[in-house]
Amino acid sequence: MMKFASFETIVENIYKYAIPAPKSECSKSLQLGVSFAGGYVAGVFCAIVSHPADNLVSFLNNAQGATVGDAVKKLGLWGLFTRGLPLRIVMIGTLTGAQWGIYDAFKVMVGLPTSGGVAPPAAGEQLKG
């Protein structure tokens, strides 16, 4: 869920803070690059959030009859959060970046705009004026 919750916001912020031109003036290849980069960062967030649970499940699958308490004693709380995290970040970041890149490439092929851009005004803001 983290990759879906963060991707669009990340892409919007890349366009807002890192790209000097409006999205509408950017080439499709640059827009697809932004989609990949946004997907990569969303994947990093996803890896960080899900990593402790994945370490726990791996431990429980490898140690027959072990409990959650056994895993925490053996790996430590710090180990649950950090053991194998750099490799997981590279793997999940790259996979998620590729997924969003493919998604937006398909959208371009069928004539739809890429993800991101200016966020629509909040519901209350539309009524003011």
Short mmCIF file of N, CA and C in Angstrom, two decimals, residues 3-4 7-12 14-15 23 27-40 95-117:
data_model
loop_
_atom_site.label_atom_id
_atom_site.label_comp_id
_atom_site.label_asym_id
_atom_site.label_seq_id
_atom_site.Cartn_x
_atom_site.Cartn_y
_atom_site.Cartn_z
N LYS A 3 3.53 2.01 -1.65
CA LYS A 3 3.92 2.51 -2.98
C LYS A 3 2.77 3.24 -3.65
N PHE A 4 1.53 2.77 -3.44
CA PHE A 4 0.38 3.45 -4.03
C PHE A 4 0.09 4.75 -3.30
N PHE A 7 3.37 7.28 -4.33
CA PHE A 7 3.86 7.51 -5.69
C PHE A 7 3.42 8.85 -6.27
N GLU A 8 2.14 9.11 -6.27
CA GLU A 8 1.63 10.32 -6.92
C GLU A 8 2.18 11.58 -6.26
N THR A 9 2.26 11.58 -4.94
CA THR A 9 2.80 12.73 -4.22
C THR A 9 4.27 12.93 -4.54
N ILE A 10 5.02 11.85 -4.62
CA ILE A 10 6.44 11.94 -4.96
C ILE A 10 6.61 12.53 -6.35
N VAL A 11 5.85 12.03 -7.32
CA VAL A 11 5.96 12.53 -8.69
C VAL A 11 5.58 14.02 -8.75
N GLU A 12 4.52 14.40 -8.06
CA GLU A 12 4.13 15.81 -8.03
C GLU A 12 5.25 16.67 -7.46
N ILE A 14 8.49 15.94 -7.47
CA ILE A 14 9.60 15.99 -8.42
C ILE A 14 9.35 17.08 -9.45
N TYR A 15 8.13 17.13 -9.98
CA TYR A 15 7.80 18.18 -10.94
C TYR A 15 7.84 19.56 -10.29
N LYS A 23 5.30 20.36 -16.37
CA LYS A 23 5.20 19.02 -16.93
C LYS A 23 4.77 19.06 -18.40
N SER A 27 9.45 16.54 -22.25
CA SER A 27 9.31 15.47 -23.25
C SER A 27 8.71 14.23 -22.58
N LYS A 28 8.14 13.37 -23.40
CA LYS A 28 7.56 12.13 -22.87
C LYS A 28 8.64 11.27 -22.20
N SER A 29 9.85 11.26 -22.77
CA SER A 29 10.90 10.44 -22.16
C SER A 29 11.29 10.99 -20.79
N LEU A 30 11.32 12.31 -20.63
CA LEU A 30 11.60 12.88 -19.31
C LEU A 30 10.46 12.55 -18.34
N GLN A 31 9.23 12.63 -18.81
CA GLN A 31 8.09 12.29 -17.97
C GLN A 31 8.14 10.83 -17.52
N LEU A 32 8.55 9.94 -18.44
CA LEU A 32 8.69 8.53 -18.07
C LEU A 32 9.84 8.33 -17.08
N GLY A 33 10.90 9.12 -17.23
CA GLY A 33 12.00 9.08 -16.26
C GLY A 33 11.55 9.52 -14.88
N VAL A 34 10.71 10.56 -14.85
CA VAL A 34 10.15 11.02 -13.57
C VAL A 34 9.28 9.93 -12.96
N SER A 35 8.51 9.24 -13.79
CA SER A 35 7.67 8.14 -13.29
C SER A 35 8.54 7.04 -12.69
N PHE A 36 9.64 6.69 -13.36
CA PHE A 36 10.53 5.66 -12.83
C PHE A 36 11.14 6.13 -11.51
N ALA A 37 11.63 7.37 -11.47
CA ALA A 37 12.26 7.89 -10.25
C ALA A 37 11.25 7.94 -9.10
N GLY A 38 10.04 8.41 -9.39
CA GLY A 38 9.00 8.44 -8.36
C GLY A 38 8.65 7.05 -7.88
N GLY A 39 8.61 6.10 -8.81
CA GLY A 39 8.34 4.72 -8.45
C GLY A 39 9.46 4.13 -7.61
N TYR A 40 10.70 4.50 -7.94
CA TYR A 40 11.84 3.99 -7.17
C TYR A 40 11.77 4.48 -5.73
N LEU A 95 12.21 -2.65 -8.80
CA LEU A 95 10.99 -3.29 -9.29
C LEU A 95 9.81 -2.32 -9.33
N THR A 96 9.66 -1.53 -8.28
CA THR A 96 8.54 -0.59 -8.23
C THR A 96 8.73 0.52 -9.26
N GLY A 97 9.96 1.01 -9.42
CA GLY A 97 10.22 2.01 -10.46
C GLY A 97 9.89 1.47 -11.84
N ALA A 98 10.27 0.22 -12.09
CA ALA A 98 9.95 -0.40 -13.39
C ALA A 98 8.44 -0.56 -13.57
N GLN A 99 7.75 -0.96 -12.51
CA GLN A 99 6.29 -1.11 -12.61
C GLN A 99 5.62 0.21 -12.98
N TRP A 100 5.98 1.29 -12.31
CA TRP A 100 5.37 2.58 -12.62
C TRP A 100 5.83 3.08 -13.99
N GLY A 101 7.07 2.80 -14.37
CA GLY A 101 7.54 3.18 -15.69
C GLY A 101 6.76 2.47 -16.79
N ILE A 102 6.52 1.17 -16.62
CA ILE A 102 5.73 0.40 -17.60
C ILE A 102 4.30 0.91 -17.63
N TYR A 103 3.74 1.19 -16.47
CA TYR A 103 2.37 1.71 -16.38
C TYR A 103 2.23 3.01 -17.17
N ASP A 104 3.14 3.94 -16.96
CA ASP A 104 3.05 5.21 -17.67
C ASP A 104 3.42 5.08 -19.14
N ALA A 105 4.32 4.17 -19.48
CA ALA A 105 4.64 3.94 -20.89
C ALA A 105 3.41 3.43 -21.63
N PHE A 106 2.65 2.55 -20.99
CA PHE A 106 1.41 2.07 -21.60
C PHE A 106 0.42 3.23 -21.76
N LYS A 107 0.32 4.07 -20.74
CA LYS A 107 -0.58 5.21 -20.82
C LYS A 107 -0.20 6.12 -22.00
N VAL A 108 1.09 6.34 -22.21
CA VAL A 108 1.55 7.15 -23.34
C VAL A 108 1.20 6.48 -24.66
N MET A 109 1.35 5.15 -24.73
CA MET A 109 1.04 4.42 -25.96
C MET A 109 -0.42 4.56 -26.36
N VAL A 110 -1.31 4.65 -25.37
CA VAL A 110 -2.74 4.76 -25.69
C VAL A 110 -3.24 6.20 -25.66
N GLY A 111 -2.31 7.16 -25.56
CA GLY A 111 -2.68 8.56 -25.65
C GLY A 111 -3.10 9.23 -24.36
N LEU A 112 -2.84 8.61 -23.23
CA LEU A 112 -3.17 9.22 -21.94
C LEU A 112 -1.96 9.94 -21.37
N PRO A 113 -2.16 10.91 -20.49
CA PRO A 113 -1.02 11.61 -19.88
C PRO A 113 -0.30 10.73 -18.86
N THR A 114 0.95 11.03 -18.62
CA THR A 114 1.71 10.32 -17.60
C THR A 114 1.23 10.77 -16.22
N SER A 115 1.65 10.06 -15.20
CA SER A 115 1.25 10.37 -13.82
C SER A 115 1.88 11.67 -13.36
N GLY A 116 1.26 12.26 -12.36
CA GLY A 116 1.82 13.45 -11.73
C GLY A 116 1.35 14.74 -12.36
N GLY A 117 1.99 15.78 -11.92
CA GLY A 117 1.60 17.11 -12.38
C GLY A 117 1.03 17.89 -11.23
#
